[in-house]
Every structure is written in structure tokens, then in C-alpha cells.
Coordinates of C-alpha atoms and ligand atoms in Angstrom, one line a residue:
X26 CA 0.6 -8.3 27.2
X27 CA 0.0 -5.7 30.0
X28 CA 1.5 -2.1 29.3
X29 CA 4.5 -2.4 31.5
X30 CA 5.3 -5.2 29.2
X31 CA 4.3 -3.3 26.6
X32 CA 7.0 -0.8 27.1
X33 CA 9.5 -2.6 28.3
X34 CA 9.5 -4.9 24.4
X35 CA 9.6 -1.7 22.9
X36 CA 12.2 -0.1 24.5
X37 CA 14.4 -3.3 24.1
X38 CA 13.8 -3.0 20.6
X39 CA 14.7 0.8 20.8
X40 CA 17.9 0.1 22.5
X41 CA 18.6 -2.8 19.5
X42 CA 18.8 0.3 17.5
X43 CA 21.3 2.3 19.6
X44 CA 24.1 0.5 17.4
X45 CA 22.4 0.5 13.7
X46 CA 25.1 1.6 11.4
X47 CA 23.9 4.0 8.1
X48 CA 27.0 3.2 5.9
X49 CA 26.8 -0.8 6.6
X50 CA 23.2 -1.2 6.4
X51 CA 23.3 0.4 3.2
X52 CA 26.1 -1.7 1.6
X53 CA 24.4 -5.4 3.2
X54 CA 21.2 -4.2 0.9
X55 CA 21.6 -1.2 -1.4
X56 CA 24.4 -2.9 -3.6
X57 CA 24.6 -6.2 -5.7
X58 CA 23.0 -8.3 -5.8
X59 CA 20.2 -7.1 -4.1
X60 CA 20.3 -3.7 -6.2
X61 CA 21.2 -5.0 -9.7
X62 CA 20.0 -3.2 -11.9
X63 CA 20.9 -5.0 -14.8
X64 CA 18.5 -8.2 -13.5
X65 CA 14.8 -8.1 -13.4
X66 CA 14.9 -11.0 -10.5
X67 CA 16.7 -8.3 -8.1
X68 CA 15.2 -7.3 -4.9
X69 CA 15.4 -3.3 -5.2
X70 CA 14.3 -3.0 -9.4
X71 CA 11.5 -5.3 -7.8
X72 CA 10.6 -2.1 -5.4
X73 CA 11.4 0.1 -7.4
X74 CA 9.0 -1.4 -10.3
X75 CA 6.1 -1.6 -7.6
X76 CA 6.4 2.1 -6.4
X77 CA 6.9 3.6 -10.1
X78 CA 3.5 2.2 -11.0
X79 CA 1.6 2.8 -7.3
X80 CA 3.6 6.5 -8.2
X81 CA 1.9 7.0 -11.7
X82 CA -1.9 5.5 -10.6
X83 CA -4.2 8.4 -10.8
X84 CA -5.9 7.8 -7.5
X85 CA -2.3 8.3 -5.4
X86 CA -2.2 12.1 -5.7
X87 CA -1.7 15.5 -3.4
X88 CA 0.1 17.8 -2.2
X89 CA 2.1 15.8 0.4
X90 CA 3.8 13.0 0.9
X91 CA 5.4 11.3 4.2
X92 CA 7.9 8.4 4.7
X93 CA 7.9 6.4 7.6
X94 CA 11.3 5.4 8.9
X95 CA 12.9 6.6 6.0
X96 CA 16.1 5.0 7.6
X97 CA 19.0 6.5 5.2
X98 CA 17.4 5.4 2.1
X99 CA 16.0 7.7 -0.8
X100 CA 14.8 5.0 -3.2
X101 CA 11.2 5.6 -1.8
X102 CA 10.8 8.3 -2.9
X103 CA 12.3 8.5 -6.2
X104 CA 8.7 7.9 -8.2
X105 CA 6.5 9.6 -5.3
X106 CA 8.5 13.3 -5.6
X107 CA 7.6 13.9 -9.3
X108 CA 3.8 13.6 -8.4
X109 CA 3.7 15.2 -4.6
X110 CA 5.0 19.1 -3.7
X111 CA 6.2 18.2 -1.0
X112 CA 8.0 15.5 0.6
X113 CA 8.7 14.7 4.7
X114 CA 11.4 12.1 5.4
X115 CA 11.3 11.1 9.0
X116 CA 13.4 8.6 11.2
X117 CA 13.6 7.0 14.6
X118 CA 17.5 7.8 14.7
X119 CA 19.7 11.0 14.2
X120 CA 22.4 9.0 12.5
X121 CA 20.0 8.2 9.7
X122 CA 18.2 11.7 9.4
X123 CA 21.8 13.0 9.0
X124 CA 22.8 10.7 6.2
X125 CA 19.8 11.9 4.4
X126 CA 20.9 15.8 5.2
X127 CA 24.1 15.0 3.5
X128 CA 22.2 13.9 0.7
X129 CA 19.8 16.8 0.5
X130 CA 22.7 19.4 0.9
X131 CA 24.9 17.5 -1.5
X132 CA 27.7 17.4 1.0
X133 CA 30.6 15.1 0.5
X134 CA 30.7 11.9 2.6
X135 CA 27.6 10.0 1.4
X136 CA 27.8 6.3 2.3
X137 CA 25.8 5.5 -0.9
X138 CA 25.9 7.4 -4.3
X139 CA 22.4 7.2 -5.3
X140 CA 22.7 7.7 -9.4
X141 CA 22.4 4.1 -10.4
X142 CA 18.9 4.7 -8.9
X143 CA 18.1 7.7 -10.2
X144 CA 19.1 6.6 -13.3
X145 CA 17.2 3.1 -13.4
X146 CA 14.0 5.5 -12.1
X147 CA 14.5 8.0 -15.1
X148 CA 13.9 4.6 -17.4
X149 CA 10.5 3.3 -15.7
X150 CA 9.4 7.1 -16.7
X151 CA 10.6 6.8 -20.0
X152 CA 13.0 9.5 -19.6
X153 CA 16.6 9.5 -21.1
X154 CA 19.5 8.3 -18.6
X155 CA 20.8 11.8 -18.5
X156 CA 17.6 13.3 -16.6
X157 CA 19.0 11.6 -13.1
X158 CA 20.5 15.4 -12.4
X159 CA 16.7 16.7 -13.3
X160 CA 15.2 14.2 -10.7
X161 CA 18.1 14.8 -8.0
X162 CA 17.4 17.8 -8.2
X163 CA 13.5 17.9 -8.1
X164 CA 14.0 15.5 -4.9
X165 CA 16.0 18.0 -3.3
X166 CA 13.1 20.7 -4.2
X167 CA 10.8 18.4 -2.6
X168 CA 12.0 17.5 0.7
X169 CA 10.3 20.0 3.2
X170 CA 11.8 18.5 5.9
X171 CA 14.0 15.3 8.0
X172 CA 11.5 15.1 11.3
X173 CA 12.1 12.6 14.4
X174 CA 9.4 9.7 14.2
X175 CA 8.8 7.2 16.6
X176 CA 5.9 4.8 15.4
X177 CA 4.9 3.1 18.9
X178 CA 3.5 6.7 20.0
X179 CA -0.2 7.3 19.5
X180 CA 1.3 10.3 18.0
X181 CA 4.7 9.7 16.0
X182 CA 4.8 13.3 14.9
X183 CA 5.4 16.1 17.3
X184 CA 2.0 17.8 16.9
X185 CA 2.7 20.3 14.7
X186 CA 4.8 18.2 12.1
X187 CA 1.8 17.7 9.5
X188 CA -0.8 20.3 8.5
X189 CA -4.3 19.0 10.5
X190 CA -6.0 17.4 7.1
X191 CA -3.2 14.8 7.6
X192 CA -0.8 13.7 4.6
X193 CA -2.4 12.8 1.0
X194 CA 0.1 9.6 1.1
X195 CA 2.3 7.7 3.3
X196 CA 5.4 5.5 2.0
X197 CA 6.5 3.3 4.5
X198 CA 9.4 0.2 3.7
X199 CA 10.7 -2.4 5.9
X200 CA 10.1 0.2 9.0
X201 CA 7.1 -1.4 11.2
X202 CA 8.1 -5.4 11.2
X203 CA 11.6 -4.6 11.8
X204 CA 10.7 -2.2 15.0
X205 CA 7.8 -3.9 16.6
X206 CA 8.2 -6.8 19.1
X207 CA 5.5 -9.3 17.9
X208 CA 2.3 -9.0 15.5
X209 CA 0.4 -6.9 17.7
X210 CA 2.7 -3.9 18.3
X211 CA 3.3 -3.9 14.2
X212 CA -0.6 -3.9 14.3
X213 CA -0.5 -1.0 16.8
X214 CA 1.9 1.1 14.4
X215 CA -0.2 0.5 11.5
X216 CA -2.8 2.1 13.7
X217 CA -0.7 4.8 14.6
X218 CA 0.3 5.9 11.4
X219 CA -3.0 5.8 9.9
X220 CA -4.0 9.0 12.4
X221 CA -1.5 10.8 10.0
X222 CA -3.4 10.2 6.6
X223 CA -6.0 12.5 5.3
X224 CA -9.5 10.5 4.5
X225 CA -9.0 9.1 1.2
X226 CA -5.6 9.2 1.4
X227 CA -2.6 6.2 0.7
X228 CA -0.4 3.7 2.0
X229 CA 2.3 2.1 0.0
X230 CA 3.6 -0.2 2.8
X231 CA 6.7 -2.2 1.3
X232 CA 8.0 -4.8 3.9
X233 CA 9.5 -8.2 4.6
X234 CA 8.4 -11.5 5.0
X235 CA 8.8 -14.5 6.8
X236 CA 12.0 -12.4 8.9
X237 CA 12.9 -13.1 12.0
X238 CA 16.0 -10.8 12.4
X239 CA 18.4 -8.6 10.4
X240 CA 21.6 -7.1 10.4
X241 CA 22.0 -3.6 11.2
X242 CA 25.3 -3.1 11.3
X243 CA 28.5 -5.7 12.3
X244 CA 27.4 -7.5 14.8
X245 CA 23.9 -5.7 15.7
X246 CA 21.6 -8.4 15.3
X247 CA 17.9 -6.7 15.1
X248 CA 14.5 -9.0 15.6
X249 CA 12.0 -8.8 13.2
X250 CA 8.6 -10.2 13.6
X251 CA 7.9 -12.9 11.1
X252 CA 5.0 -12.3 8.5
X253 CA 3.5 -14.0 6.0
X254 CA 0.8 -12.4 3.4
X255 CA -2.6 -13.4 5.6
X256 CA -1.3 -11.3 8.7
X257 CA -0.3 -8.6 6.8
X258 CA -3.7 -8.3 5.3
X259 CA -5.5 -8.5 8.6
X260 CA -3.1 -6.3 10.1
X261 CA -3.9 -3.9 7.5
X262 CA -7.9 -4.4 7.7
X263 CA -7.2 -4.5 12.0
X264 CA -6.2 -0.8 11.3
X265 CA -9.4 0.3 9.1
X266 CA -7.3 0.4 6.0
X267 CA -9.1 -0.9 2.7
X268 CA -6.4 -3.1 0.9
X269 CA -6.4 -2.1 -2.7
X270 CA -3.6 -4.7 -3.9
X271 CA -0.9 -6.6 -2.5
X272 CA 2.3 -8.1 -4.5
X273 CA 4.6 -11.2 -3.5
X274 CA 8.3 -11.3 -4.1
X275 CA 10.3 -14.4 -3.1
X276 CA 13.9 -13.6 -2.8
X277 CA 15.9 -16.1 -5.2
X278 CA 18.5 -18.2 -3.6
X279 CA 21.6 -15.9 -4.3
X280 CA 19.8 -12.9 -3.0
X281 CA 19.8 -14.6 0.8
X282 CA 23.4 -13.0 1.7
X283 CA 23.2 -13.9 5.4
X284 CA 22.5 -10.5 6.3
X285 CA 19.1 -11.5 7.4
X286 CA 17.0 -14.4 6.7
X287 CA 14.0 -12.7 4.5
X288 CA 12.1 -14.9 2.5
X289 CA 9.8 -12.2 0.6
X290 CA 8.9 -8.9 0.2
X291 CA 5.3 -7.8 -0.2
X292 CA 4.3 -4.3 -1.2
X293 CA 0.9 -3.5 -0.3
X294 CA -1.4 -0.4 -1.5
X295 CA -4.0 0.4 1.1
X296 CA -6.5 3.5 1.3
X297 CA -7.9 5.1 4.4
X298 CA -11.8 5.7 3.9
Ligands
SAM314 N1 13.0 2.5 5.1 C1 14.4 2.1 5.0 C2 14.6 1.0 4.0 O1 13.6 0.8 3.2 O2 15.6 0.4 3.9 C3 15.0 1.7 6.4 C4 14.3 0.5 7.0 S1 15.2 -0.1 8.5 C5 15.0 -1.8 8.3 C6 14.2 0.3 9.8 C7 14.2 1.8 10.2 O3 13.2 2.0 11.2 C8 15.5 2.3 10.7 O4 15.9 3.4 9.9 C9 15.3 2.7 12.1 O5 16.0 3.8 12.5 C10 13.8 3.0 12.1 N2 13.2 2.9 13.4 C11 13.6 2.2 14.5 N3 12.7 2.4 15.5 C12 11.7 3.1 15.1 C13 10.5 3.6 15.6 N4 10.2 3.3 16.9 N5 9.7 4.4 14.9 C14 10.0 4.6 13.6 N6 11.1 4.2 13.0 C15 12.0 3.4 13.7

């Protein structure tokens, strides 16, 4: 594709975006039975399990950590603040960078009550229920900042964003299929995020497979490009990321709520050498 056409995909998907909707997006896929923690088989203990033990490796370490399209979720992030000093939450749209200020400043009118997943994090750690406050609030010690990202840039970060060494980890879930217009942009933004990671540093990319679209809201149908496990590993190697491991989820029947039409998740740990 020439670069006008370039463009003009992107800002089509950009413009798919303009409706996304925080509060429903959270409820299609941040309740049961896709967040159940009382079942092994469920979609978000199956993240949360993969991030908990990228999280305790003793390779994944530093001083900073960075999510990519945080959207206005916090369960990234729940293993990654107890090892990092400091956490940076970005996203593509104000409406989700302010959900997650209401979070961090504990204001009323949060469209999710996080707890369950605190608590369910507190177990992989083998801490009691009752240190959820301890984490919530070493989360909200954490979080240096909410910054504006926008991964089809060369540069997603305004320039200043990230001290020049470049983070010691990025988190990324379910951003780059679900913004990219085919295989090639979602290639691009792998590439574009990698200038952000120090030499030696981590990517814990969590995303969706086989997807062609999703809901973002009633009625705000959002296309995904479809991937399957090969892609995502040549994507990955495309980008000059070494793939340390990658893990296969297939959604069980009663998880496919018609909110989308996912097949899989994959969580992938890569390294930048
Ligand atoms: N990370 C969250 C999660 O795991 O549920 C949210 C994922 S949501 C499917 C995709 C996110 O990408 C949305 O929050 C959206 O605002 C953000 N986004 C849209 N366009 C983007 C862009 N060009 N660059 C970075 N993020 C973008």
C-alpha cells in the first residue's frame, strides 16, 4: 500500500474509535464469564496467570515499566508494579486516560471496581486476600504518569515522555491487532514500539487471535486484523524482537458472548537485543 493509503486505513481506524465507550467495553469483557475468577478455564485468570509468572522471572526487571494502550484497564499491571518503580499508563483516547485518573485518584464514578482482581493477584503471590488495599495502593505509588500514545507514529511518545535509555519493559494487551488495518501496519507498531525499549529490555505482548472485529461500545463495531500464532511470531522476529515464549489460549464455547468473535489469546514474551 502507498502512504496516502497508508494514512487514510489508519485514520479510518482512528475515527472507529471516536465512539469507544470505557464503561461498556469494560462490562462486555472485564465481568463473567470472561473474568471468573472462581474458574481456571476463564479468559482474564488465564492473563492474569501468564503475567504473574512473566512478572516474577528474574530476567523481567528495572526501574520502568510502560503500557501500551492501556485502554481503561489496570489488570496489566497488577504483577508488573510490585517489581518496577515506576509505572506509565498511556492511551490513544482521553476517555480511557480519564477512567484510569479516576482510578489513580480514587474518585467515585469508576465503571469497574477493580478488588476482585486485586484480590485474585494477592493469591498468585501467595499473599492473604486482605493485602488488595497493600497492592492498590502500591499501584497508585507506581503510576508516574497517564500520557497520550498513538502507536502508528514512528514516535508514539511525545519526545520527552521516556528517559533516553528507553523503558526496561513494555506491557502491551489487545492494543496493536485491534488498531492496525491489516498485518503490516500491526507489524509497523511492533516496530514502533520497540524504539521505546532499552537494549535488553521486554515485551509482554498479550493479544487476540483469529479476530476480525470487536465491540467497543453499543453499536461501535471495531475491525481487528485476524492472527493466528505463525504471524505473530514473524511479526515479532520482522521487528528484531527475539521471542522468548509464546502461550495459546482457546476461548471455550461459553466465553464467545458475541461481543466479538476471538478465537484465542496468545501472550508472547519477547526481548529486544
Ligand atoms: N489494553 C486494554 C485491554 O487489555 O483491554 C485495552 C485494549 S482495547 C481493545 C484497544 C485500545 O487501543 C483502546 O484503549 C484504544 O483507545 C487504543 N488505541 C486506539 N488507537 C490507538 C493508537 N493509534 N495507538 C495506541 N492505542 C490506540
Amino acid at each position: 500500500m502507498e502512504e496516502k493509503g497508508r494514512e487514510k486505513a489508519v485514520a479510518a481506524m482512528a475515527a472507529c474509535y471516536q465512539r469507544f465507550d470505557p464503561a461498556a467495553y469494560l462490562q462486555y469483557n472485564y465481568t463473567p464469564p470472561r473474568a471468573d475468577f472462581a474458574r481456571k478455564d476463564s479468559i482474564v485468570p488465564w492473563k492474569l496467570a501468564c503475567l504473574h509468572r512473566a512478572f516474577t522471572e528474574d530476567d523481567v526487571s528495572g526501574e520502568l515499566l510502560v503500557d501500551i494502550g492501556s485502554g481503561p484497564t489496570l489488570y496489566q499491571v497488577l504483577s508488573g508494579c510490585e517489581v518496577f518503580n515506576k509505572v506509565i499508563l498511556t492511551d490513544f483516547l482521553e476517555v480511557n486516560r480519564q477512567e484510569l485518573r479516576r482510578w489513580l485518584q480514587d474518585e467515585a464514578g469508576c465503571s469497574l471496581d477493580w478488588t476482585p482482581y486485586l484480590q485474585h493477584v494477592c493469591k498468585l503471590e501467595g499473599r492473604r486476600l486482605s493485602a488488595w488495599t497493600e497492592k492498590a495502593a502500591k499501584l497508585r505509588q507506581v503510576i508516574a504518569d497517564i500520557l497520550p500514545i498513538d502507536v502508528h507514529c514512528s514516535q508514539p511518545l511525545a519526545p520527552d515522555a521516556l528517559p533516553s535509555a528507553g523503558a526496561d519493559c513494555l506491557v502491551s494487551c489487545f492494543c496493536l491487532e485491534s488498531v492496525s488495518p491489516d498485518l503490516a501496519a500491526f507489524t509497523r507498531a511492533l516496530g514502533h514500539i520497540w524504539k521505546l525499549l532499552r537494549p535488553g529490555g521486554h515485551l509482554l505482548l498479550i493479544g487476540a487471535l483469529g479476530e476480525s472485529y470487536y465491540f467497543g461500545g453499543p453499536g461501535v463495531r471495531i475491525p481487528v486484523v485476524p492472527l493466528n500464532e505463525a504471524q505473530v511470531c514473524a511479526s515479532l522476529k520482522e521487528s528484531s524482537y527475539t521471542l522468548i515464549r509464546l502461550e495459546v489460549y482457546t476461548l471455550p464455547q461459553d466465553m464467545r458472548v458475541g461481543v466479538d468473535d476471538v478465537t484465542g489469546v496468545f501472550f508472547a514474551k519477547a526481548r529486544k537485543d
